[in-house]
XYZ file of N, CA and C in Angstrom:
861
model
N 53.571 -6.200 -22.015
C 53.051 -5.341 -20.959
C 51.584 -5.363 -20.925
N 50.955 -5.375 -22.077
C 49.510 -5.402 -22.211
C 48.990 -6.714 -21.690
N 49.740 -7.854 -21.953
C 49.306 -9.155 -21.445
C 49.304 -9.181 -19.907
N 50.284 -8.539 -19.303
C 50.331 -8.512 -17.839
C 49.165 -7.753 -17.278
N 48.822 -6.647 -17.937
C 47.661 -5.862 -17.446
C 46.352 -6.651 -17.595
N 46.253 -7.374 -18.694
C 45.031 -8.207 -18.866
C 44.930 -9.283 -17.814
N 46.055 -9.929 -17.505
C 46.013 -10.992 -16.460
C 45.642 -10.398 -15.092
N 46.150 -9.241 -14.831
C 45.831 -8.588 -13.544
C 44.341 -8.237 -13.441
N 43.781 -7.776 -14.541
C 42.338 -7.490 -14.567
C 41.502 -8.730 -14.360
N 41.956 -9.844 -15.026
C 41.201 -11.075 -14.839
C 41.258 -11.519 -13.384
N 42.398 -11.371 -12.757
C 42.515 -11.762 -11.341
C 41.629 -10.921 -10.490
N 41.609 -9.607 -10.724
C 40.764 -8.719 -9.955
C 39.286 -9.057 -10.137
N 38.903 -9.337 -11.363
C 37.490 -9.695 -11.602
C 37.118 -10.996 -10.900
N 38.011 -11.957 -10.917
C 37.757 -13.226 -10.228
C 37.600 -13.006 -8.739
N 38.486 -12.175 -8.187
C 38.399 -11.883 -6.752
C 37.071 -11.229 -6.399
N 36.675 -10.261 -7.283
C 35.418 -9.541 -7.000
C 34.231 -10.501 -7.107
N 34.245 -11.426 -8.096
C 33.159 -12.368 -8.219
C 33.077 -13.299 -6.979
N 34.280 -13.785 -6.563
C 34.289 -14.647 -5.393
C 33.761 -13.881 -4.150
N 34.151 -12.651 -4.060
C 33.705 -11.820 -2.917
C 32.197 -11.676 -2.942
N 31.692 -11.368 -4.170
C 30.223 -11.194 -4.299
C 29.493 -12.488 -4.000
N 30.045 -13.600 -4.555
C 29.386 -14.881 -4.278
C 29.398 -15.220 -2.787
N 30.532 -14.960 -2.149
C 30.600 -15.262 -0.713
C 29.660 -14.354 0.080
N 29.624 -13.085 -0.342
C 28.723 -12.137 0.381
C 27.262 -12.568 0.197
N 26.882 -12.960 -1.016
C 25.521 -13.363 -1.275
C 25.158 -14.632 -0.509
N 26.123 -15.551 -0.481
C 25.891 -16.800 0.290
C 25.708 -16.498 1.774
N 26.550 -15.595 2.274
C 26.459 -15.246 3.700
C 25.142 -14.574 4.003
N 24.745 -13.648 3.091
C 23.464 -12.971 3.280
C 22.282 -13.929 3.172
N 22.391 -14.909 2.225
C 21.320 -15.880 2.113
C 21.218 -16.764 3.353
N 22.415 -17.188 3.797
C 22.402 -18.005 5.063
C 21.832 -17.231 6.237
N 22.224 -15.943 6.318
C 21.700 -15.128 7.410
C 20.199 -14.969 7.305
N 19.736 -14.789 6.039
C 18.296 -14.637 5.840
C 17.553 -15.939 6.240
N 18.123 -17.049 5.822
C 17.509 -18.341 6.170
C 17.480 -18.511 7.707
N 18.612 -18.158 8.363
C 18.691 -18.266 9.798
C 17.666 -17.398 10.490
N 17.577 -16.105 10.031
C 16.622 -15.207 10.622
C 15.199 -15.671 10.386
N 14.956 -16.151 9.151
C 13.615 -16.668 8.856
C 13.262 -17.854 9.728
N 14.260 -18.719 9.931
C 13.982 -19.903 10.766
C 13.700 -19.508 12.197
N 14.443 -18.494 12.679
C 14.204 -18.016 14.042
C 12.838 -17.413 14.153
N 12.469 -16.610 13.174
C 11.172 -15.931 13.217
C 10.009 -16.924 13.052
N 10.203 -17.914 12.220
C 9.103 -18.864 11.921
C 9.120 -20.108 12.825
N 10.150 -20.225 13.649
C 10.259 -21.421 14.497
C 8.995 -21.659 15.335
N 8.551 -20.589 15.984
C 7.390 -20.727 16.875
C 6.100 -20.983 16.117
N 6.111 -20.654 14.823
C 4.905 -20.901 14.032
C 4.950 -22.259 13.335
N 6.105 -22.821 13.224
C 6.257 -24.127 12.563
C 6.363 -25.269 13.568
N 7.161 -25.082 14.617
C 7.370 -26.112 15.645
C 6.511 -25.735 16.827
N 5.473 -26.515 17.063
C 4.508 -26.247 18.153
C 4.692 -27.282 19.252
N 4.919 -26.781 20.457
C 5.086 -27.661 21.617
C 3.858 -27.552 22.519
N 3.189 -28.685 22.725
C 2.022 -28.728 23.598
C 2.409 -29.468 24.896
N 2.268 -28.810 26.007
C 2.743 -29.322 27.285
C 1.655 -30.203 27.922
N 2.046 -30.788 29.060
C 1.118 -31.659 29.816
C -0.087 -30.862 30.252
N -1.265 -31.479 30.178
C -2.484 -30.817 30.583
C -3.003 -29.853 29.546
N -2.511 -29.928 28.304
C -2.923 -29.063 27.239
C -3.368 -29.897 26.032
N -4.154 -29.267 25.159
C -4.518 -29.869 23.896
C -4.657 -28.773 22.864
N -4.466 -29.107 21.581
C -4.407 -28.139 20.540
C -5.512 -28.342 19.510
N -5.950 -27.193 18.934
C -6.874 -27.201 17.794
C -6.216 -26.451 16.658
N -6.131 -27.066 15.482
C -5.412 -26.497 14.341
C -6.376 -25.728 13.442
N -5.966 -24.500 13.121
C -6.710 -23.687 12.149
C -5.866 -23.570 10.896
N -6.385 -24.041 9.760
C -5.714 -23.990 8.493
C -6.162 -22.746 7.725
N -5.167 -22.049 7.132
C -5.468 -20.818 6.383
C -6.354 -21.118 5.189
N -6.259 -22.325 4.630
C -6.996 -22.647 3.397
C -8.287 -23.435 3.680
N -8.293 -24.296 4.752
C -9.490 -25.166 4.974
C -10.225 -24.870 6.273
N -9.709 -23.948 7.101
C -10.412 -23.603 8.326
C -10.021 -24.541 9.483
N -10.863 -24.570 10.498
C -10.557 -25.352 11.706
C -10.657 -26.863 11.431
N -9.666 -27.550 11.864
C -9.637 -29.028 11.733
C -10.456 -29.613 12.900
N -11.751 -29.933 12.557
C -12.643 -30.443 13.581
C -12.541 -31.935 13.760
N -11.746 -32.566 12.989
C -11.619 -34.047 13.137
C -10.455 -34.493 13.980
N -9.576 -33.582 14.363
C -8.387 -33.952 15.140
C -8.224 -33.050 16.357
N -7.795 -33.688 17.419
C -7.415 -32.955 18.648
C -5.952 -33.279 18.883
N -5.081 -32.301 18.979
C -3.646 -32.502 19.066
C -3.254 -32.598 20.551
N -2.679 -33.780 20.861
C -2.283 -34.039 22.237
C -0.935 -33.416 22.556
N -0.474 -33.615 23.807
C 0.807 -33.041 24.212
C 1.940 -33.665 23.406
N 2.965 -32.839 23.191
C 4.131 -33.237 22.404
C 4.488 -32.151 21.428
N 5.389 -32.460 20.492
C 5.863 -31.520 19.454
C 5.143 -31.805 18.127
N 4.621 -30.729 17.485
C 3.921 -30.889 16.211
C 4.502 -29.887 15.204
N 4.632 -30.306 13.946
C 5.112 -29.420 12.889
C 3.910 -29.017 12.006
N 3.777 -27.717 11.786
C 2.700 -27.214 10.954
C 3.270 -26.221 9.960
N 2.473 -25.865 8.952
C 2.878 -24.830 8.031
C 2.831 -23.457 8.692
N 3.723 -22.566 8.345
C 3.752 -21.289 9.008
C 2.522 -20.428 8.820
N 1.750 -20.699 7.777
C 0.533 -19.910 7.571
C -0.692 -20.468 8.317
N -0.497 -21.592 9.023
C -1.536 -22.135 9.879
C -1.313 -21.701 11.298
N -2.322 -21.923 12.171
C -2.248 -21.495 13.564
C -2.738 -22.613 14.463
N -1.967 -22.897 15.517
C -2.381 -23.888 16.517
C -2.849 -23.165 17.768
N -4.103 -23.397 18.158
C -4.656 -22.810 19.368
C -4.547 -23.861 20.485
N -3.913 -23.508 21.586
C -3.658 -24.422 22.682
C -4.598 -24.077 23.844
N -5.251 -25.120 24.346
C -6.209 -24.987 25.444
C -5.680 -25.763 26.676
N -5.909 -25.156 27.860
C -5.630 -25.843 29.120
C -6.840 -26.708 29.420
N -6.645 -28.040 29.451
C -7.761 -28.942 29.669
C -7.806 -29.483 31.093
N -6.934 -28.972 32.010
C -7.021 -29.379 33.411
C -8.196 -28.638 34.064
N -8.566 -29.142 35.282
C -9.533 -28.427 36.095
C -8.947 -27.098 36.495
N -9.730 -26.047 36.311
C -9.284 -24.715 36.688
C -10.311 -24.134 37.661
N -9.856 -23.229 38.526
C -10.712 -22.537 39.459
C -10.583 -21.016 39.276
N -11.682 -20.390 39.054
C -11.694 -18.956 38.874
C -12.735 -18.329 39.850
N -12.408 -17.197 40.367
C -13.320 -16.526 41.306
C -13.961 -15.304 40.587
N -15.172 -15.027 40.987
C -15.893 -13.895 40.374
C -16.866 -13.360 41.415
N -17.071 -12.023 41.383
C -18.043 -11.356 42.219
C -19.282 -11.007 41.465
N -20.445 -11.304 42.064
C -21.709 -11.042 41.429
C -22.597 -10.213 42.366
N -23.324 -9.243 41.821
C -24.313 -8.470 42.563
C -25.669 -8.882 42.108
N -26.461 -9.477 43.023
C -27.738 -10.069 42.677
C -28.841 -9.513 43.562
N -30.077 -9.879 43.230
C -31.250 -9.408 43.996
C -31.991 -10.634 44.554
N -32.401 -10.542 45.841
C -33.192 -11.615 46.460
C -34.657 -11.427 46.041
N -35.513 -12.348 46.524
C -36.929 -12.274 46.123
C -37.632 -11.052 46.653
N -37.049 -10.386 47.658
C -37.618 -9.159 48.198
C -37.046 -7.915 47.565
N -36.163 -8.069 46.620
C -35.580 -6.943 45.954
C -34.354 -6.363 46.612
N -33.903 -7.001 47.688
C -32.711 -6.513 48.384
C -31.448 -7.011 47.675
N -30.442 -6.150 47.544
C -29.197 -6.557 46.847
C -28.345 -7.462 47.734
N -27.642 -8.376 47.113
C -26.704 -9.264 47.824
C -25.505 -9.467 46.913
N -24.290 -9.349 47.501
C -23.062 -9.561 46.738
C -22.455 -10.905 47.114
N -22.234 -11.706 46.064
C -21.677 -13.025 46.271
C -20.275 -13.118 45.654
N -19.375 -13.757 46.403
C -18.063 -14.102 45.852
C -18.074 -15.627 45.577
N -17.922 -15.964 44.312
C -18.148 -17.344 43.907
C -16.854 -17.912 43.314
N -16.533 -19.154 43.674
C -15.412 -19.898 43.074
C -15.995 -20.971 42.159
N -15.560 -21.002 40.899
C -16.064 -21.912 39.912
C -14.939 -22.857 39.478
N -15.167 -24.156 39.569
C -14.168 -25.132 39.103
C -14.697 -25.791 37.858
N -13.907 -25.748 36.762
C -14.401 -26.181 35.469
C -13.229 -26.664 34.623
N -13.583 -27.235 33.486
C -12.618 -27.613 32.446
C -13.316 -27.726 31.142
N -12.659 -27.441 30.020
C -13.327 -27.636 28.722
C -13.492 -29.117 28.438
N -14.565 -29.452 27.766
C -14.830 -30.832 27.371
C -13.901 -31.168 26.228
N -12.868 -31.981 26.501
C -11.856 -32.256 25.464
C -12.461 -32.931 24.250
N -13.529 -33.685 24.410
C -14.187 -34.349 23.306
C -14.781 -33.351 22.321
N -15.159 -32.185 22.832
C -15.792 -31.125 22.029
C -14.886 -29.929 21.811
N -13.580 -30.125 21.993
C -12.675 -28.989 21.940
C -12.725 -28.211 20.575
N -12.698 -28.926 19.446
C -12.807 -28.156 18.203
C -14.113 -27.399 18.072
N -15.229 -27.987 18.544
C -16.515 -27.282 18.480
C -16.519 -26.105 19.428
N -15.889 -26.230 20.585
C -15.758 -25.103 21.523
C -14.998 -23.984 20.870
N -13.918 -24.350 20.134
C -13.093 -23.320 19.497
C -13.890 -22.599 18.413
N -14.700 -23.337 17.643
C -15.451 -22.715 16.556
C -16.590 -21.878 17.110
N -17.341 -22.440 18.109
C -18.552 -21.777 18.582
C -18.260 -20.623 19.540
N -17.180 -20.772 20.375
C -16.942 -19.771 21.384
C -15.550 -19.145 21.242
N -14.512 -19.953 21.234
C -13.171 -19.435 21.131
C -12.381 -19.599 22.419
N -11.112 -19.190 22.408
C -10.236 -19.358 23.573
C -10.729 -18.600 24.826
N -11.457 -17.497 24.648
C -11.925 -16.741 25.813
C -13.302 -17.212 26.252
N -13.471 -18.532 26.294
C -14.747 -19.116 26.670
C -15.105 -18.881 28.137
N -14.097 -18.609 28.985
C -14.375 -18.367 30.382
C -15.200 -17.088 30.542
N -14.812 -16.006 29.869
C -15.530 -14.754 29.950
C -16.852 -14.792 29.159
N -16.877 -15.594 28.110
C -18.080 -15.631 27.273
C -19.126 -16.621 27.753
N -18.694 -17.708 28.399
C -19.632 -18.770 28.766
C -19.653 -19.025 30.253
N -18.502 -19.307 30.876
C -18.500 -19.757 32.273
C -19.074 -18.716 33.191
N -18.553 -17.500 33.160
C -19.003 -16.457 34.040
C -20.469 -16.048 33.780
N -20.854 -15.792 32.517
C -22.230 -15.391 32.279
C -23.272 -16.477 32.616
N -22.963 -17.767 32.322
C -23.902 -18.817 32.613
C -24.000 -19.027 34.132
N -22.895 -18.884 34.835
C -22.939 -19.015 36.313
C -23.751 -17.863 36.889
N -23.592 -16.662 36.377
C -24.373 -15.537 36.863
C -25.862 -15.754 36.618
N -26.225 -16.281 35.452
C -27.605 -16.524 35.171
C -28.206 -17.556 36.117
N -27.443 -18.622 36.401
C -27.912 -19.652 37.332
C -28.040 -19.086 38.743
N -27.088 -18.249 39.148
C -27.147 -17.634 40.455
C -28.343 -16.706 40.575
N -28.628 -15.930 39.549
C -29.765 -15.015 39.583
C -31.071 -15.760 39.768
N -31.205 -16.869 39.049
C -32.445 -17.651 39.208
C -32.534 -18.252 40.606
N -31.397 -18.712 41.136
C -31.442 -19.357 42.457
C -31.662 -18.339 43.555
N -30.879 -17.228 43.538
C -30.999 -16.224 44.586
C -32.365 -15.551 44.570
N -32.940 -15.387 43.368
C -34.241 -14.748 43.268
C -35.370 -15.533 43.925
N -35.132 -16.803 44.284
C -36.164 -17.617 44.932
C -36.112 -17.563 46.445
N -35.085 -16.910 47.000
C -34.895 -16.925 48.444
C -34.860 -15.494 49.015
N -35.101 -15.434 50.332
C -34.963 -14.183 51.014
C -33.566 -13.921 51.471
N -33.275 -12.729 51.970
C -31.907 -12.418 52.406
C -31.368 -13.350 53.440
N -32.208 -13.722 54.420
C -31.739 -14.582 55.513
C -31.391 -15.963 54.969
N -32.201 -16.488 54.076
C -31.934 -17.796 53.547
C -30.666 -17.823 52.690
N -30.426 -16.756 51.947
C -29.183 -16.653 51.187
C -27.984 -16.516 52.112
N -28.165 -15.734 53.178
C -27.066 -15.472 54.121
C -26.669 -16.735 54.891
N -27.673 -17.558 55.226
C -27.414 -18.741 56.012
C -27.315 -20.019 55.134
N -27.562 -19.890 53.835
C -27.444 -20.997 52.894
C -28.399 -22.132 53.271
N -29.636 -21.792 53.638
C -30.613 -22.817 53.962
C -31.248 -23.375 52.692
N -31.991 -24.478 52.894
C -32.863 -25.060 51.857
C -32.095 -25.486 50.599
N -30.875 -25.990 50.802
C -30.111 -26.513 49.669
C -29.720 -25.452 48.676
N -29.362 -24.259 49.151
C -29.082 -23.171 48.229
C -27.881 -23.471 47.323
N -26.814 -23.963 47.950
C -25.595 -24.197 47.155
C -25.852 -25.347 46.141
N -26.592 -26.375 46.555
C -26.874 -27.491 45.690
C -27.654 -27.034 44.449
N -28.619 -26.165 44.646
C -29.414 -25.683 43.517
C -28.540 -24.885 42.545
N -27.605 -24.108 43.074
C -26.690 -23.366 42.215
C -25.851 -24.278 41.385
N -25.303 -25.349 42.006
C -24.469 -26.282 41.285
C -25.240 -27.019 40.177
N -26.421 -27.506 40.501
C -27.228 -28.218 39.531
C -27.580 -27.312 38.318
N -27.988 -26.096 38.630
C -28.372 -25.203 37.554
C -27.164 -24.874 36.683
N -26.016 -24.631 37.280
C -24.824 -24.321 36.482
C -24.399 -25.482 35.628
N -24.461 -26.701 36.214
C -24.051 -27.874 35.416
C -24.916 -28.074 34.187
N -26.229 -27.944 34.372
C -27.136 -28.173 33.259
C -26.930 -27.194 32.149
N -26.521 -25.962 32.441
C -26.326 -24.953 31.418
C -24.932 -25.075 30.772
N -23.929 -25.344 31.553
C -22.583 -25.379 31.016
C -22.372 -26.523 30.033
N -23.009 -27.664 30.237
C -22.788 -28.799 29.407
C -23.216 -28.526 27.960
N -24.156 -27.593 27.775
C -24.576 -27.244 26.444
C -23.606 -26.311 25.762
N -22.592 -25.841 26.465
C -21.576 -24.910 25.907
C -20.206 -25.558 25.851
N -20.157 -26.901 25.830
C -18.881 -27.626 25.682
C -17.928 -27.409 26.846
N -18.488 -27.111 28.055
C -17.655 -26.881 29.224
C -18.213 -27.784 30.356
N -17.336 -28.407 31.113
C -17.720 -29.227 32.246
C -17.456 -28.456 33.523
N -18.505 -28.209 34.279
C -18.384 -27.521 35.572
C -18.406 -28.584 36.684
N -17.353 -28.654 37.455
C -17.266 -29.637 38.512
C -17.907 -29.166 39.809
N -17.814 -27.903 40.112
C -18.372 -27.393 41.375
C -18.485 -25.879 41.311
N -19.474 -25.356 42.039
C -19.646 -23.938 42.226
C -19.814 -23.685 43.703
N -18.923 -22.912 44.270
C -18.903 -22.692 45.721
C -19.065 -21.201 46.012
N -20.039 -20.860 46.834
C -20.250 -19.482 47.262
C -19.315 -19.271 48.481
N -18.304 -18.460 48.304
C -17.265 -18.258 49.334
C -17.686 -17.236 50.370
N -18.431 -16.214 49.960
C -18.869 -15.199 50.893
C -20.139 -14.563 50.401
N -20.946 -14.095 51.349
C -22.175 -13.411 51.100
C -22.164 -12.060 51.812
N -22.378 -10.986 51.085
C -22.331 -9.672 51.683
C -23.675 -8.989 51.452
N -24.382 -8.714 52.580
C -25.656 -8.044 52.553
C -25.518 -6.612 53.005
N -26.485 -5.738 52.766
C -26.453 -4.394 53.353
C -26.303 -4.465 54.859
N -25.600 -3.500 55.435
C -25.243 -3.564 56.869
C -26.455 -3.723 57.769
N -27.549 -2.965 57.506
C -28.721 -3.024 58.333
C -29.363 -4.392 58.284
N -29.443 -4.951 57.078
C -30.037 -6.288 56.942
C -29.156 -7.339 57.617
N -27.854 -7.253 57.409
C -26.940 -8.233 57.987
C -27.028 -8.163 59.522
N -27.044 -6.975 60.090
C -27.118 -6.861 61.564
C -28.426 -7.441 62.108
N -29.525 -7.156 61.382
C -30.826 -7.713 61.820
C -30.832 -9.208 61.795
N -30.235 -9.817 60.759
C -30.175 -11.269 60.659
C -29.329 -11.857 61.739
N -28.170 -11.207 62.003
C -27.291 -11.710 63.025
C -27.917 -11.630 64.403
N -28.663 -10.557 64.680
C -29.388 -10.445 65.974
C -30.432 -11.558 66.086
N -31.130 -11.799 64.983
C -32.137 -12.850 65.002
C -31.509 -14.210 65.241
N -30.400 -14.478 64.587
C -29.685 -15.753 64.785
C -29.198 -15.886 66.215
N -28.696 -14.791 66.830
C -28.241 -14.802 68.213
C -29.384 -15.106 69.163
N -30.545 -14.481 68.920
C -31.694 -14.732 69.776
C -32.184 -16.183 69.612
N -32.079 -16.664 68.388
C -32.503 -18.045 68.170
C -31.598 -19.017 68.938
N -30.281 -18.730 68.950
C -29.379 -19.593 69.710
C -29.621 -19.492 71.198
N -29.959 -18.253 71.699
C -30.281 -18.108 73.113
C -31.546 -18.866 73.454
N -32.530 -18.855 72.556
C -33.750 -19.588 72.801
C -33.473 -21.103 72.901
N -32.625 -21.591 72.031
C -32.286 -23.021 72.078
C -31.550 -23.357 73.376
N -30.673 -22.414 73.866
C -29.954 -22.654 75.107
C -30.960 -22.689 76.277
N -31.935 -21.749 76.245
C -32.946 -21.697 77.302
C -33.778 -22.967 77.323
N -34.185 -23.424 76.115
C -34.964 -24.647 76.041
C -34.153 -25.847 76.568
N -32.859 -25.804 76.331
C -31.995 -26.884 76.804
C -31.938 -26.879 78.355
N -31.772 -25.666 78.940
C -31.736 -25.579 80.389
C -33.076 -25.958 80.974
N -34.170 -25.551 80.351
C -35.515 -25.913 80.831
C -35.686 -27.401 80.800
N -35.204 -28.084 79.744
C -35.309 -29.514 79.669
C -34.524 -30.182 80.783
N -33.361 -29.622 81.129
C -32.567 -30.192 82.224
C -33.298 -30.055 83.539
N -33.916 -28.871 83.776
C -34.651 -28.649 85.031
C -35.843 -29.580 85.111
N -36.518 -29.797 84.001
C -37.684 -30.723 84.009
C -37.230 -32.148 84.332
N -36.120 -32.568 83.776
C -35.599 -33.909 84.068
C -35.165 -34.012 85.562
N -34.568 -32.921 86.079
C -34.167 -32.959 87.482
C -35.389 -33.031 88.408
N -36.482 -32.256 88.048
C -37.682 -32.350 88.838
C -38.301 -33.751 88.776
N -38.259 -34.364 87.591
C -38.773 -35.726 87.504
C -37.931 -36.687 88.319
N -36.601 -36.462 88.351
C -35.746 -37.308 89.174
C -36.090 -37.209 90.637
N -36.280 -35.951 91.127
C -36.604 -35.740 92.509
C -37.967 -36.360 92.861
N -38.924 -36.222 91.959
C -40.246 -36.815 92.194
C -40.154 -38.334 92.353
N -39.358 -38.930 91.461
C -39.175 -40.402 91.516
C -38.478 -40.784 92.811
N -37.486 -39.972 93.206
C -36.740 -40.272 94.460
C -37.659 -40.165 95.659
N -38.491 -39.078 95.700
C -39.417 -38.916 96.794
C -40.435 -40.049 96.844
N -40.902 -40.449 95.714
C -41.862 -41.572 95.633
C -41.215 -42.845 96.180
N -39.931 -43.032 95.818
C -39.253 -44.234 96.320
C -39.067 -44.188 97.846
N -38.752 -43.015 98.373
C -38.613 -42.910 99.837
C -39.954 -43.183 100.511
N -41.035 -42.619 99.966
C -42.338 -42.813 100.521
C -42.701 -44.308 100.536
N -42.445 -44.952 99.397
C -42.773 -46.369 99.344
C -41.936 -47.191 100.354
N -40.673 -46.794 100.485
C -39.828 -47.477 101.434
C -40.341 -47.320 102.860
N -40.731 -46.109 103.220
C -41.225 -45.899 104.572
C -42.539 -46.639 104.794
N -43.380 -46.739 103.811
C -44.586 -47.498 103.963
C -44.326 -48.968 104.190
N -43.371 -49.495 103.471
C -43.016 -50.931 103.670
C -42.458 -51.161 105.066
N -41.559 -50.253 105.494
C -40.956 -50.395 106.809
C -41.986 -50.272 107.898
N -42.883 -49.279 107.745
C -43.881 -49.072 108.811
C -44.819 -50.261 108.975
N -45.046 -50.995 107.916
C -45.878 -52.203 108.012
C -45.168 -53.321 108.732
N -43.845 -53.369 108.655
C -43.074 -54.432 109.292
C -42.720 -54.173 110.733
N -42.799 -52.883 111.194
C -42.452 -52.526 112.574
C -43.660 -52.767 113.520
N -43.837 -53.979 113.930
C -44.900 -54.320 114.872
C -44.461 -54.059 116.302
N -45.344 -53.905 117.285
C -44.953 -53.671 118.702
C -44.064 -54.759 119.261
N -44.337 -56.000 118.949
C -43.478 -57.079 119.449
C -42.063 -56.975 118.920
N -41.968 -56.611 117.600
C -40.626 -56.480 117.008
C -39.872 -55.336 117.645
N -40.537 -54.216 117.879
C -39.861 -53.084 118.511
C -39.430 -53.402 119.951
N -40.282 -54.177 120.671
C -39.947 -54.546 122.052
C -38.724 -55.472 122.032
N -38.677 -56.385 121.070
C -37.555 -57.320 121.002
C -36.239 -56.604 120.636
N -36.348 -55.621 119.693
C -35.198 -54.836 119.327
C -34.693 -54.048 120.517
N -35.598 -53.507 121.369
C -35.171 -52.784 122.566
C -34.450 -53.677 123.551
N -34.955 -54.915 123.730
C -34.326 -55.839 124.653
C -32.903 -56.156 124.200
N -32.768 -56.380 122.867
C -31.457 -56.719 122.329
C -30.475 -55.554 122.518
N -30.947 -54.316 122.311
C -30.077 -53.158 122.473
C -29.671 -53.016 123.938
N -30.639 -53.282 124.850
C -30.305 -53.147 126.276
C -29.297 -54.198 126.716
N -29.460 -55.415 126.203
C -28.528 -56.479 126.530
C -27.113 -56.175 126.033
N -27.007 -55.645 124.787
C -25.680 -55.319 124.264
C -25.063 -54.180 125.045
N -25.858 -53.224 125.457
C -25.313 -52.099 126.206
C -24.870 -52.537 127.593
N -25.613 -53.445 128.149
C -25.241 -53.882 129.496
C -23.965 -54.655 129.518
N -23.657 -55.318 128.453
C -22.428 -56.132 128.417
C -21.232 -55.366 127.881
N -21.443 -54.103 127.483
C -20.343 -53.331 126.957
C -19.493 -52.795 128.100
N -18.310 -52.293 127.825
C -17.385 -51.757 128.822
C -17.602 -50.277 129.087
N -18.529 -49.676 128.423
C -18.773 -48.247 128.625
C -19.598 -48.021 129.872
N -19.315 -46.910 130.562
C -20.141 -46.530 131.712
C -21.484 -46.114 131.228
N -22.532 -46.446 131.961
C -23.850 -46.120 131.500
C -24.752 -45.960 132.704
N -25.870 -45.283 132.431
C -26.943 -45.150 133.426
C -28.181 -45.611 132.816
N -28.862 -46.520 133.489
C -30.071 -47.135 132.943
C -31.250 -46.654 133.771
N -32.210 -46.069 133.081
C -33.442 -45.623 133.733
C -34.546 -46.513 133.285
N -35.129 -47.248 134.158
C -36.146 -48.247 133.805
C -37.430 -47.516 133.425
N -37.972 -47.844 132.266
C -39.148 -47.136 131.826
C -40.405 -47.601 132.568
N -41.365 -46.718 132.645
C -42.589 -47.021 133.365
C -43.792 -46.980 132.459
N -43.502 -46.931 131.112
C -44.593 -46.863 130.165
C -45.219 -48.218 129.969
N -46.013 -48.295 128.897
C -46.722 -49.537 128.599
C -45.783 -50.670 128.369
N -44.708 -50.379 127.605
C -43.785 -51.447 127.213
C -42.697 -51.642 128.280
N -42.495 -50.716 129.166
C -41.458 -50.837 130.178
C -40.072 -50.829 129.620
N -39.872 -50.181 128.511
C -38.530 -50.160 127.882
C -37.653 -49.206 128.643
N -36.413 -49.590 128.933
C -35.484 -48.719 129.724
C -34.974 -47.580 128.862
N -34.634 -46.502 129.520
C -33.927 -45.385 128.928
C -32.512 -45.455 129.399
N -31.572 -45.611 128.497
C -30.189 -45.847 128.855
C -29.399 -44.586 128.566
N -28.665 -44.069 129.565
C -27.802 -42.912 129.410
C -26.422 -43.339 129.745
N -25.482 -43.033 128.895
C -24.110 -43.496 129.165
C -23.107 -42.689 128.417
N -21.818 -42.905 128.680
C -20.705 -42.202 127.955
C -19.468 -43.059 128.036
N -18.390 -42.542 127.444
C -17.181 -43.335 127.507
C -16.631 -43.374 128.905
N -15.848 -44.439 129.183
C -15.257 -44.579 130.505
C -14.260 -43.513 130.691
């Protein structure tokens, strides 16, 4: 009886050990699975099209010798991959600036830029992922302040004297020193104080009216010149004709007209002239 009890205890102990081993294996597998899920995004890094990565190592710092292209990369979980968008991007920003006369002007500016991929690790070390707020916007504002400060309100409002070009050139020269390529800077709108804006618009309207008046005046001057030339031509024509109309020619023309009238079928009355030339006066009508 004692042997049966001992065998039963051994069986129970074996079952308990198997159960504990199975439970521990299941818990270990679950832990590994949970750890893999939690660490997956830190170990398996996917870089999409138009992106590039900079690796920061916990032990050695930023890897300045490599730029990680698009694709899948495996890293240690204690390291960090910083991903940058290297496509051209456009961001809009509002700036409040002062003209050379001290009047305020509000500009809405669109900036098209991209990080210099060749300098991406240096950009990450010197500036960081928020380089737009730290470099692009402040440098553009500085360039705009210098440019706007050279012009009056009307010149800023009408964009005269290469205003946009000067902004672009100034921005480009500054951004390249910050590992960022600026492709274009476009001033989308200019907002001046209402009184200044109305005065400029009235001046522009009067200027357009003046140009229209000058155009009409030019047309009138050309028409007067045309009439003068026409009158001169008529005068010259009459002078030439008057020189060719001799008394003998006029007498011959009268004889020819009288002969043609006499042979026509129309009723007529002929009054013989008694003047120097004796030319007849012919009165007639239809039959």
